[in-house]
Structure formats: structure tokens, C-alpha cells
PDB file of C-alpha atoms and ligand atoms in Angstrom:
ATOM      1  CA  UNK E 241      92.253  34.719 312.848  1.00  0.00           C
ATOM      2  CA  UNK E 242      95.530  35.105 311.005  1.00  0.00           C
ATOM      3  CA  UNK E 243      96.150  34.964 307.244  1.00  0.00           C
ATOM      4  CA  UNK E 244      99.189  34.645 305.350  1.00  0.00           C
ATOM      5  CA  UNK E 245      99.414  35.246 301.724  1.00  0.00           C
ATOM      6  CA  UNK E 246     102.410  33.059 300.433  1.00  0.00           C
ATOM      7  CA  UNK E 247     104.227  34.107 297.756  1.00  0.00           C
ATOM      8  CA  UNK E 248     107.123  32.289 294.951  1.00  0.00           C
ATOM      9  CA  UNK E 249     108.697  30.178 297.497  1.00  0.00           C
ATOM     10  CA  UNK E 250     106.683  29.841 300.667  1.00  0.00           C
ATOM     11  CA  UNK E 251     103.349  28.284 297.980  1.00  0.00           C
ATOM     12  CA  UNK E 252     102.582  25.860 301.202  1.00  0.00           C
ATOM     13  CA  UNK E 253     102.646  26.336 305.214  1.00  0.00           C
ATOM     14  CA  UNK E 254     104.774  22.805 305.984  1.00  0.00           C
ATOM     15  CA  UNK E 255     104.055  23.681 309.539  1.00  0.00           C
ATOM     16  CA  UNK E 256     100.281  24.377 308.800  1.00  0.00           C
ATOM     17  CA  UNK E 257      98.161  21.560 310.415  1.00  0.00           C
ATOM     18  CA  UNK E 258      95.389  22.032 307.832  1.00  0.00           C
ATOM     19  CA  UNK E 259      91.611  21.141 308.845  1.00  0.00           C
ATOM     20  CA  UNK E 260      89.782  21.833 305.716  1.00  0.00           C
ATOM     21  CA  UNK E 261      90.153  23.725 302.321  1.00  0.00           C
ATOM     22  CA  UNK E 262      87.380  26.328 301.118  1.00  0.00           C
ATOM     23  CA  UNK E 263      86.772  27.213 297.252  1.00  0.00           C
ATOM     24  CA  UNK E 264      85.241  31.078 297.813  1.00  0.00           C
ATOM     25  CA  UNK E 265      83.596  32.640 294.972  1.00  0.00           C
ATOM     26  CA  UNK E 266      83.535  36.756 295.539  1.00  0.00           C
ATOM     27  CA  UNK E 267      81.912  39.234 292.944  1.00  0.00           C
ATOM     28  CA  UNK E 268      85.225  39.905 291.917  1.00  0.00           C
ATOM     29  CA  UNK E 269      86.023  36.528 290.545  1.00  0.00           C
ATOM     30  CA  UNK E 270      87.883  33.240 291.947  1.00  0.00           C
ATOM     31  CA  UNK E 271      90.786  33.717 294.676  1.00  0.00           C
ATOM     32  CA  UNK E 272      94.269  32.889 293.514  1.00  0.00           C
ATOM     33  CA  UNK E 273      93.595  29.019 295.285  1.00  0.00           C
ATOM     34  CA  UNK E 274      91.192  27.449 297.586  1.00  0.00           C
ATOM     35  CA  UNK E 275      91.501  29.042 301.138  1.00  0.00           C
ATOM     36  CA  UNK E 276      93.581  26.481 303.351  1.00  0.00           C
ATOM     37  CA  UNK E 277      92.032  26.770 307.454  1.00  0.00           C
ATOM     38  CA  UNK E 278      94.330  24.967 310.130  1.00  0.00           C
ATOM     39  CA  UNK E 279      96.492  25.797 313.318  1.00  0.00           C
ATOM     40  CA  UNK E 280      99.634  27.157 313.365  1.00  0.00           C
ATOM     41  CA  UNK E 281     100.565  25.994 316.796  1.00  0.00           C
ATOM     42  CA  UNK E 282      97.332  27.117 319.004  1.00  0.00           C
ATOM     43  CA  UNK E 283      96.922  29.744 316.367  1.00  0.00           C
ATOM     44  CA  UNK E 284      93.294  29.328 314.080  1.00  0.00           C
ATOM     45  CA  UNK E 285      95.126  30.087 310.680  1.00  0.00           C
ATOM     46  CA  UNK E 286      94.142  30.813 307.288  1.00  0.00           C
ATOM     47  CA  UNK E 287      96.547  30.005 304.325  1.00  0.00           C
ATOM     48  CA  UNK E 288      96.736  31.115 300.486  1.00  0.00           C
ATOM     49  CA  UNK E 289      99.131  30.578 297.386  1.00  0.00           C
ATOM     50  CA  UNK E 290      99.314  33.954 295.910  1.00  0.00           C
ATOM     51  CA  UNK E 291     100.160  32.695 292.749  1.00  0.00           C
ATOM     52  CA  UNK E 292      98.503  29.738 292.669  1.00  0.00           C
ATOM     53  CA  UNK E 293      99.302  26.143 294.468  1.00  0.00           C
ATOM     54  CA  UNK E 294     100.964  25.182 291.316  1.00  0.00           C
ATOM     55  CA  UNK E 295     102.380  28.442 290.902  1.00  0.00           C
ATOM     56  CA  UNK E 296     101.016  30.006 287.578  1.00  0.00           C
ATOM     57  CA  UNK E 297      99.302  33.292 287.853  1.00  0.00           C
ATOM     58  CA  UNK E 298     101.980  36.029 287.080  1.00  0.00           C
ATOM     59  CA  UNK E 299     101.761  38.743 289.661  1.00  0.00           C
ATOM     60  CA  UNK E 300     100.135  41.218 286.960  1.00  0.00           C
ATOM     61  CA  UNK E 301      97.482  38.659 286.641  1.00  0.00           C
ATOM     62  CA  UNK E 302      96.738  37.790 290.296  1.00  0.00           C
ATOM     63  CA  UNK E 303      93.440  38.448 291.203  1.00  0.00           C
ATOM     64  CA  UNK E 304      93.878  40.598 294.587  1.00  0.00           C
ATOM     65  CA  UNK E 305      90.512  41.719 295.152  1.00  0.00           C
ATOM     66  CA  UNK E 306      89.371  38.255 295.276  1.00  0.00           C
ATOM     67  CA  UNK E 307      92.381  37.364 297.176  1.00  0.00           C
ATOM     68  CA  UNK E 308      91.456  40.062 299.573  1.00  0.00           C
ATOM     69  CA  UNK E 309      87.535  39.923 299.816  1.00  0.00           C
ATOM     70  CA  UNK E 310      87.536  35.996 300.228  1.00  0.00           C
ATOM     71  CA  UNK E 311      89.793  36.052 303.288  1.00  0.00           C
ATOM     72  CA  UNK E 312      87.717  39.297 304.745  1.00  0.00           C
ATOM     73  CA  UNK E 313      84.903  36.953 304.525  1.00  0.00           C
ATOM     74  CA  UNK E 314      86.445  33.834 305.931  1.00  0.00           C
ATOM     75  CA  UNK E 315      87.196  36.346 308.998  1.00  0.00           C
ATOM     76  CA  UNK E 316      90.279  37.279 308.653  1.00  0.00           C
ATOM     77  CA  UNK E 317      91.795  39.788 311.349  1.00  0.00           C
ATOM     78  CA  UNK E 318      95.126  40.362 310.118  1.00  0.00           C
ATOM     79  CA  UNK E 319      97.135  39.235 307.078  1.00  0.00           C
ATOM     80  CA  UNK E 320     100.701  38.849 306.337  1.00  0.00           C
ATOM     81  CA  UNK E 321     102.006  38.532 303.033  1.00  0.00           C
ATOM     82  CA  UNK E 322     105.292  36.791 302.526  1.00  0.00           C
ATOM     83  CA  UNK E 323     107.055  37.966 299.009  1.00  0.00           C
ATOM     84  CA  UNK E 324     110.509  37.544 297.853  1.00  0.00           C
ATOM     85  CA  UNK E 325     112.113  40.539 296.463  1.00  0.00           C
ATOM     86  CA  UNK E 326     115.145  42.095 294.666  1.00  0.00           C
ATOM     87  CA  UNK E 327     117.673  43.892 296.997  1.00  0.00           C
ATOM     88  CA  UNK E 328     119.109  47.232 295.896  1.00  0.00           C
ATOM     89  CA  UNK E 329     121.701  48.278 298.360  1.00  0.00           C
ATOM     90  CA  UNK E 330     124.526  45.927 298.971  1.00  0.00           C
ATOM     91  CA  UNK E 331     123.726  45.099 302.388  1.00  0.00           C
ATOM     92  CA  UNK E 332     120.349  44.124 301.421  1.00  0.00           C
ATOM     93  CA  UNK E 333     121.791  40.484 299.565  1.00  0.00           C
ATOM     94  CA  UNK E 334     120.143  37.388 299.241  1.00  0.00           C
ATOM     95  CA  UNK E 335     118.798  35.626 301.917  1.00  0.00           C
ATOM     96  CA  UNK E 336     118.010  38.870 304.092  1.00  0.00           C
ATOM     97  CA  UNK E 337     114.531  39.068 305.686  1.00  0.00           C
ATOM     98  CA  UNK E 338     112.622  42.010 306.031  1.00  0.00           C
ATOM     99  CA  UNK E 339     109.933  43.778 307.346  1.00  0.00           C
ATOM    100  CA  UNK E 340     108.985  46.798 304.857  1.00  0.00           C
ATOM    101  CA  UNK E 341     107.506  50.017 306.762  1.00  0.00           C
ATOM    102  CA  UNK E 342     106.750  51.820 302.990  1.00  0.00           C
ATOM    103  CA  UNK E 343     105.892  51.271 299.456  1.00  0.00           C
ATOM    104  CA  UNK E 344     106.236  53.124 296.178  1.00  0.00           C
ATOM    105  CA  UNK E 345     103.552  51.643 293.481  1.00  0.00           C
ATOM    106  CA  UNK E 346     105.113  51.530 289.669  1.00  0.00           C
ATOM    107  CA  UNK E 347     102.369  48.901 288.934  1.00  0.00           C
ATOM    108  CA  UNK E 348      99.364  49.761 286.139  1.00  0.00           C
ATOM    109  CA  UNK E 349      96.465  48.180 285.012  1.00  0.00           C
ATOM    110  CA  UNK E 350      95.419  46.027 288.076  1.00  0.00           C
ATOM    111  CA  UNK E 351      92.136  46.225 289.619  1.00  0.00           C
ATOM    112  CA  UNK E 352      93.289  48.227 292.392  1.00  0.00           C
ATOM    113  CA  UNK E 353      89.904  49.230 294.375  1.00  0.00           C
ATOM    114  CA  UNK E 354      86.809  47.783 295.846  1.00  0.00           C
ATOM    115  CA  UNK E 355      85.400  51.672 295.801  1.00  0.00           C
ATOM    116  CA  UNK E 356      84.589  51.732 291.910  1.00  0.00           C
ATOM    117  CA  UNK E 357      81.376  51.473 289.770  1.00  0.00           C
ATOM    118  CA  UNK E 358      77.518  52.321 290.195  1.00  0.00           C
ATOM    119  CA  UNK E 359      76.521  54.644 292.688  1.00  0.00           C
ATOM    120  CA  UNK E 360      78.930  53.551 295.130  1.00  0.00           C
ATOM    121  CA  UNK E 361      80.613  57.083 296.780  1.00  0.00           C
ATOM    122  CA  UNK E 362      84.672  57.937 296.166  1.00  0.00           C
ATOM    123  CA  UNK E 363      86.426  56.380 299.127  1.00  0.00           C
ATOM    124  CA  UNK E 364      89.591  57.804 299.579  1.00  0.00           C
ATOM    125  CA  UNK E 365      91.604  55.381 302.462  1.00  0.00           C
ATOM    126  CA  UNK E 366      94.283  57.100 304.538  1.00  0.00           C
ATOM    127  CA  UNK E 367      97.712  55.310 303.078  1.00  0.00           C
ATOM    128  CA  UNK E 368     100.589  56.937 305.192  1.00  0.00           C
ATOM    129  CA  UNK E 369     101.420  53.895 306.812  1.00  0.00           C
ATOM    130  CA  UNK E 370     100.626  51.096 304.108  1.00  0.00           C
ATOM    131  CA  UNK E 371     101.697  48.379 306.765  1.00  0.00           C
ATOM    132  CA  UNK E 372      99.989  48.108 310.514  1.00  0.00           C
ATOM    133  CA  UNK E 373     102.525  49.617 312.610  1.00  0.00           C
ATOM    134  CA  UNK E 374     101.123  47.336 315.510  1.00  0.00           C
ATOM    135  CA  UNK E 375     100.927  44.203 313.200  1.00  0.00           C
ATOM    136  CA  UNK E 376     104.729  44.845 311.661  1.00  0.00           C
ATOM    137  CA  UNK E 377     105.709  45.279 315.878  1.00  0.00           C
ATOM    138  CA  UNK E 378     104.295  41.610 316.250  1.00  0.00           C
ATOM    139  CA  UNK E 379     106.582  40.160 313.463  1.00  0.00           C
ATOM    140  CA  UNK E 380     109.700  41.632 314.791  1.00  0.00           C
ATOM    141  CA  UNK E 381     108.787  40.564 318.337  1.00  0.00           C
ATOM    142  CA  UNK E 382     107.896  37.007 316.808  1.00  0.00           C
ATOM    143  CA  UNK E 383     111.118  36.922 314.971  1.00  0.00           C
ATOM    144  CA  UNK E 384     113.315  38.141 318.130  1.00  0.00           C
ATOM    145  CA  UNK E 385     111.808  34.887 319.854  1.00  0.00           C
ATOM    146  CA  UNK E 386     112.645  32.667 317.242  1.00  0.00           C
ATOM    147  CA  UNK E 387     116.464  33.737 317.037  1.00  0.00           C
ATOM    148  CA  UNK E 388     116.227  35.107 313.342  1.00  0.00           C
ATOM    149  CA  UNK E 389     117.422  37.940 312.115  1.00  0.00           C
ATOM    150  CA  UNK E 390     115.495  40.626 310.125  1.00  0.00           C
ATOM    151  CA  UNK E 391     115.484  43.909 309.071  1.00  0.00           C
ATOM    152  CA  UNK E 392     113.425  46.727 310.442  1.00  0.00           C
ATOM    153  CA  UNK E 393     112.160  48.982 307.747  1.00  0.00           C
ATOM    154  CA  UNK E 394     112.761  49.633 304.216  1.00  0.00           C
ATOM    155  CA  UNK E 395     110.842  51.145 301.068  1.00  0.00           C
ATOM    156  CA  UNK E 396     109.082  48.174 298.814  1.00  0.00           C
ATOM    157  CA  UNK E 397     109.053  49.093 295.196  1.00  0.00           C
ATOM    158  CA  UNK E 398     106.513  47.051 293.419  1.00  0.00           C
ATOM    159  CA  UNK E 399     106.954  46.672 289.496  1.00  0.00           C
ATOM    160  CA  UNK E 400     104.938  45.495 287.081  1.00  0.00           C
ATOM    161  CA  UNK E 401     106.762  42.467 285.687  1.00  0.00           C
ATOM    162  CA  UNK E 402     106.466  40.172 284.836  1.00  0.00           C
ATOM    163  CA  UNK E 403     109.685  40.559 283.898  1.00  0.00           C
ATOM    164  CA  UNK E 404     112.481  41.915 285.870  1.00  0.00           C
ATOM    165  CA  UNK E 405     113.775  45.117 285.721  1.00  0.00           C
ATOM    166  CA  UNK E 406     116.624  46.752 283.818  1.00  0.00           C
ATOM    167  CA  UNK E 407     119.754  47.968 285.324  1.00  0.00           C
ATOM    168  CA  UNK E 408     118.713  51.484 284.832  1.00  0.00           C
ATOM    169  CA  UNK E 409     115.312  51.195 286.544  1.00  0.00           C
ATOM    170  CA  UNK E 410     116.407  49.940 289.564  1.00  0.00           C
ATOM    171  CA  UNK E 411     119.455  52.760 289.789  1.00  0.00           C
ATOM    172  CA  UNK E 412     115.849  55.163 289.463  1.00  0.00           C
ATOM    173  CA  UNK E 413     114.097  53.060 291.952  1.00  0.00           C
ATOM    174  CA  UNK E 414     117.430  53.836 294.423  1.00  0.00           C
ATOM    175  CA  UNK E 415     117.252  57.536 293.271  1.00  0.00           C
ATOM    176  CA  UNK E 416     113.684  56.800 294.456  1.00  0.00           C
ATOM    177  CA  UNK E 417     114.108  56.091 297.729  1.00  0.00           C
ATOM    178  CA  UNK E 418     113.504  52.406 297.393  1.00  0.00           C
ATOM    179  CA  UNK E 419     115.589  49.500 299.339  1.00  0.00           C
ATOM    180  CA  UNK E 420     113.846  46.432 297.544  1.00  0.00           C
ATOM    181  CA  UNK E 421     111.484  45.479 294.248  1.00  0.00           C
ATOM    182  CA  UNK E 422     108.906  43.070 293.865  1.00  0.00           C
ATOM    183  CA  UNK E 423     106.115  42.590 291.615  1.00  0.00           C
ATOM    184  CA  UNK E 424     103.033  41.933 293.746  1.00  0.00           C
ATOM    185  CA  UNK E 425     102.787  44.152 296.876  1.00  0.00           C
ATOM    186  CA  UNK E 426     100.407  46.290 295.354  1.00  0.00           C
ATOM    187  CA  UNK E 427      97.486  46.576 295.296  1.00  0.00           C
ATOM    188  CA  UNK E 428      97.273  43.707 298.002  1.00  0.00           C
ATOM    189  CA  UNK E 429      98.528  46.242 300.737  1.00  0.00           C
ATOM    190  CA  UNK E 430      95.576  48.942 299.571  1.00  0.00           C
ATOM    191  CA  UNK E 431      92.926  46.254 299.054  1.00  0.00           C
ATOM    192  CA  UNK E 432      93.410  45.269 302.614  1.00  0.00           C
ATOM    193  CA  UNK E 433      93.339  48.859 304.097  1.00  0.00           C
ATOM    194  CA  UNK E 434      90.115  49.640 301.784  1.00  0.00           C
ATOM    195  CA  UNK E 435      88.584  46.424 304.038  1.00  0.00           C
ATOM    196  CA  UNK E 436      90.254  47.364 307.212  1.00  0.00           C
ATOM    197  CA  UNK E 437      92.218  44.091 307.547  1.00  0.00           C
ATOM    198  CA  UNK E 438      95.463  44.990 309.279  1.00  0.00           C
ATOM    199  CA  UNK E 439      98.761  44.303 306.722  1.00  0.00           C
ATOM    200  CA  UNK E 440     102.225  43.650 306.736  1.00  0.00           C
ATOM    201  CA  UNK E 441     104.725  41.775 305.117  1.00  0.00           C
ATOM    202  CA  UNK E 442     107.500  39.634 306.117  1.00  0.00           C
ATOM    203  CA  UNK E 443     109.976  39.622 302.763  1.00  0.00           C
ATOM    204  CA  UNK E 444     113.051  37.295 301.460  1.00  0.00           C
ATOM    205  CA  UNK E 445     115.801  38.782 299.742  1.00  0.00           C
ATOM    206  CA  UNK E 446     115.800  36.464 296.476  1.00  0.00           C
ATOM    207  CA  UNK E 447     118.818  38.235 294.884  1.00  0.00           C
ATOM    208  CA  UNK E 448     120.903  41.194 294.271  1.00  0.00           C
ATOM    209  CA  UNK E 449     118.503  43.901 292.073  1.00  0.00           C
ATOM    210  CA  UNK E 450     119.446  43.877 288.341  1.00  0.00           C
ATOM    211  CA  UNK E 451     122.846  45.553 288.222  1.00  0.00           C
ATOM    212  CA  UNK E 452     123.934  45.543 291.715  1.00  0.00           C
ATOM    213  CA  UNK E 453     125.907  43.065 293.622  1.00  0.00           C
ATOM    214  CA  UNK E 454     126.403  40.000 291.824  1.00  0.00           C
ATOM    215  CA  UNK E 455     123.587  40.768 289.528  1.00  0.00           C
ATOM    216  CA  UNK E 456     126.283  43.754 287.656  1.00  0.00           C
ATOM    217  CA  UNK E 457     125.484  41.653 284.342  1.00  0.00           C
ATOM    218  CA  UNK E 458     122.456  39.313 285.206  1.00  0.00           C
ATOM    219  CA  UNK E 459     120.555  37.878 287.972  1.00  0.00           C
ATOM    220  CA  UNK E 460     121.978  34.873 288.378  1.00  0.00           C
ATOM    221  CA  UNK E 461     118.709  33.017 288.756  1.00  0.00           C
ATOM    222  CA  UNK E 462     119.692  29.468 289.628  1.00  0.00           C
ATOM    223  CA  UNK E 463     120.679  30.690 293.105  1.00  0.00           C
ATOM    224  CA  UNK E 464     117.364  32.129 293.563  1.00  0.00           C
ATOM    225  CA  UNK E 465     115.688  28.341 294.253  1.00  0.00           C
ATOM    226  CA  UNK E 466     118.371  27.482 297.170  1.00  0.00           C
ATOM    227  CA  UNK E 467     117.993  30.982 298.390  1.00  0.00           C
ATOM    228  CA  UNK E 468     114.710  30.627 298.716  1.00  0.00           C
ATOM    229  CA  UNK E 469     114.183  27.193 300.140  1.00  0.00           C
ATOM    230  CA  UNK E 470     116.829  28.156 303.388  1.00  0.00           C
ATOM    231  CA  UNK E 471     115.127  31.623 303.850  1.00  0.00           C
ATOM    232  CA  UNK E 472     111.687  30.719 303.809  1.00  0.00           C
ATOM    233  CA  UNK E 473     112.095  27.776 306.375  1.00  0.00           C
ATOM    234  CA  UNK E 474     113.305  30.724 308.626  1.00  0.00           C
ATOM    235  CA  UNK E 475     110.181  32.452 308.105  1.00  0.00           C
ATOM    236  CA  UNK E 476     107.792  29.866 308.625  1.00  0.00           C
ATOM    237  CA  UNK E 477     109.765  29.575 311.774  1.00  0.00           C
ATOM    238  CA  UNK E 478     108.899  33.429 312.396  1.00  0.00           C
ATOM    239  CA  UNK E 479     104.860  32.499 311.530  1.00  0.00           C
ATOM    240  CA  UNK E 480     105.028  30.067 314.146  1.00  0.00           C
ATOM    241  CA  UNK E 481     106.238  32.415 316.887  1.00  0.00           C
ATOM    242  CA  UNK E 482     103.998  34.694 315.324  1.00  0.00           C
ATOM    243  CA  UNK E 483     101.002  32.850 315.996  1.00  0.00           C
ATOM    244  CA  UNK E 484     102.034  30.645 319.275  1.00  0.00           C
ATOM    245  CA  UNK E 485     102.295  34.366 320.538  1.00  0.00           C
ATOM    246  CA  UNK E 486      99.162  35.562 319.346  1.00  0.00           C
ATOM    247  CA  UNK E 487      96.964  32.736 320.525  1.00  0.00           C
TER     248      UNK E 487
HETATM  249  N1  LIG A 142     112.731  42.354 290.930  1.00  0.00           N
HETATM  250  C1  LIG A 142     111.387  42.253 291.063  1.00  0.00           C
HETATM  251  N2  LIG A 142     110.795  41.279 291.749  1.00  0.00           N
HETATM  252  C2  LIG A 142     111.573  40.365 292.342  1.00  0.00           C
HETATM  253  C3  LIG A 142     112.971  40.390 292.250  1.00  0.00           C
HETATM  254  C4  LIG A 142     113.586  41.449 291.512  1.00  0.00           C
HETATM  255  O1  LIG A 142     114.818  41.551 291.374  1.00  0.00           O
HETATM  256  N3  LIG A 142     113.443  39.334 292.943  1.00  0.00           N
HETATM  257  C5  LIG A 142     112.358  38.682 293.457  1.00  0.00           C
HETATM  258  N4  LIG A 142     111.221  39.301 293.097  1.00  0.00           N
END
């Protein structure tokens, strides 16, 4: 069974057929949302609003371990987080979709393991490739059938926030290495490796990164809506391929 994580834009599957809803409780706390179950064409699916259904848990305050643990119970094989992000390199503008093959964590003070506490051993997870190589090959297959566009590969910076980020920082996230920024990739990507759920993301290009493109002076933030609403009915166009293929 599949499970996708929506993020600020995507906070409901249109295309979702959904059977029932599920309020989890896990002993790290309540989930972002009840779980949502339906079919995505023939495709048993499993839906949740990272930042709520009404969208109003910051990403510093999402709780990903009992985002995580409450779809590992449900049964979920394989999740796929959808995020919109900041673009740093010009080609990277908005509207782009992506599928990142790396991350650099600038986060602090989440909850970021399920190996912590009592008498429970040090765990460390192997974290070369934070995204399922065969799981990211599946999206880019599943987005080849469905005639869109994205882009193969590219280093996900994930930033505190909630705010965004000065012009400065993002010219040291480039120096970095990093193509995009976003605010909640991590630790969602380690939680899942830590409970062997395969992970990869399928990301929107909300706007320029703070300072480059059209964002020299500000991020013009009342483009970000429209952006959003044309890119993300592309990728739930991807999830369906995604899952009439997987069936
Ligand atoms: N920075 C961080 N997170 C984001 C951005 C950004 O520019 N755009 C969308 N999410």
C-alpha cells in the first residue's frame, strides 16, 4: 500500500476515492490529521495532510514520528512526500517538478529518531541514499507516462523556518551544494528509513529562493497560490500513473 504525505498545496488527493478515515494514536503523540484510506485508480492508497487538513502546524512543529509510525502501522509499503520548495538556480523557477536524489539537514530541535530513550540500543541507519533509488525510478517512469515533465535529481536543503530564508543563506546553501530549500523534508526522510518504509519525494518549485530570480528583493508570494494550484494538479496526475502502474 502506497502513502503520500501532502504538503502546502496538495492538503487533499481530488483524485483519491476515499473509503474511510482513521484517527491513530502512536506513543509519540497524534499524526498531523486522521489517516485518509481509498484507491487511487486500482491502487489501495493511504493519504495525509502534513500540515494539517486545515493547514496549521508549521513544519518545525509537525509531528513526524507520529506521521511516520501511524502510516507504518496502517501498512504502509512505500511513501511519497509531496513538498513545495524554493528554487536556487535559475533554471530551477516556479512551477518545476522534481524528484530530489539528496538532502542536506539545517533543521534543529525536532524529534528526529525513534532509536532514543530507556534501554533501547544506538541505531545508527545507513543514510547515503536518503530517497529509494527503486521508489524515485517509479516516479519518473510514472511521470514519463503521464506526459509531465520533471527533473531528475537535485540536493533538498531543509531549513528550519518557519520563516524563509535570507538572501545570504541561500547564496551558502548554493555554496553548499544545494538546488532547492524547504522546511519539512527532514526528519520525515530519516524517520522512514529508521522504519524501513521506502521514501521519496515528488517536489513543486513554489518560487525563485530569496534573492535569486525574481525573488532579487522579495519572494513575491502572491504568485506562490497560482503556482501551486497548476503544478500540483500535474502531480496528482503523476500519483495516478504512479499507482495505476503499481497495482
Ligand atoms: N524556502 C523554504 N521553503 C520553501 C520555499 C523557500 O523559498 N518555498 C517553498 N517552501
Amino acid at each position: 500500500m502506497i502513502a503520500i504525505i501532502g504538503g502546502s498545496g496538495l492538503t487533499h488527493l481530488s483524485n483519491l476515492d476515499i473509503a474511510r478515515r482513521e484517527v491513530v494514536r502512536t506513543p509519540y503523540g497524534e499524526p498531523s490529521g486522521a489517516l485518509q484510506f481509498g484507491h487511487l485508480g486500482e491502487q489501495q492508497t493511504i493519504f495525509i495532510a502534513r500540515h494539517g487538513y486545515g493547514h496549521t502546524i508549521p513544519p518545525h512543529e509537525v509531528n513526524y514520528r507520529a506521521n511516520i509510525w501511524a502510516l507504518k502501522q496502517a501498512g504502509a509499503e512505500a511513501i511519497i512526500s509531496v513538498a513545495s520548495v524554493g528554487g536556487i538556480p535559475d533554471h530551477l523557477g516556479p512551477g518545476t517538478i522534481l524528484v530530489p536524489d539528496q538532502i542536506i539537514d539545517y533543521t534543529w530541535g525536532r524529534a528526529s529518531t525513534f532509536f532514543e530513550g530507556g534501554d533501547s540500543p544506538v541505531v545508527h541507519v545507513d543514510f547515503t541514499e536518503p530517497y529509494d533509488p527503486g521508489l524515485r525510478q517509479q516516479i519518473l517512469r510514472a511521470a514519463r507516462e503521464a506526459g509531465e515533465a520533471v527533473v531528475d535529481g537535485a540536493t533538498y536543503a531543509a531549513t528550519q523556518g518557519p520563516r524563509l530564508e535570507t538572501a545570504a543563506e541561500v547564496n551558502r546553501l548554493a555554496r553548499d551544494g544545494a538546488h532547492v530549500v524547504g522546511m519539512t523534508g527532514m526528519p520525515e526522510a530519516a524517520l522512514a528509513r529508521e522504519v524501513e518504509i521506502p521514501y521519496a519525494a515528488i517536489q513543486v518549485v513554489a518560487n525563485h529562493a530569496a534573492g535569486r530570480g525574481n525573488s532579487t528583493h522579495g519572494i513575491p508570494m502572491h504568485e506562490i497560490e497560482d503556482t501551486l494550484r497548476e503544478a500540483m494538479a500535474r502531480v496528482r496526475k503523476i500519483l495516478q500513473h504512479l499507482c495505476a502502474s503499481s497495482a
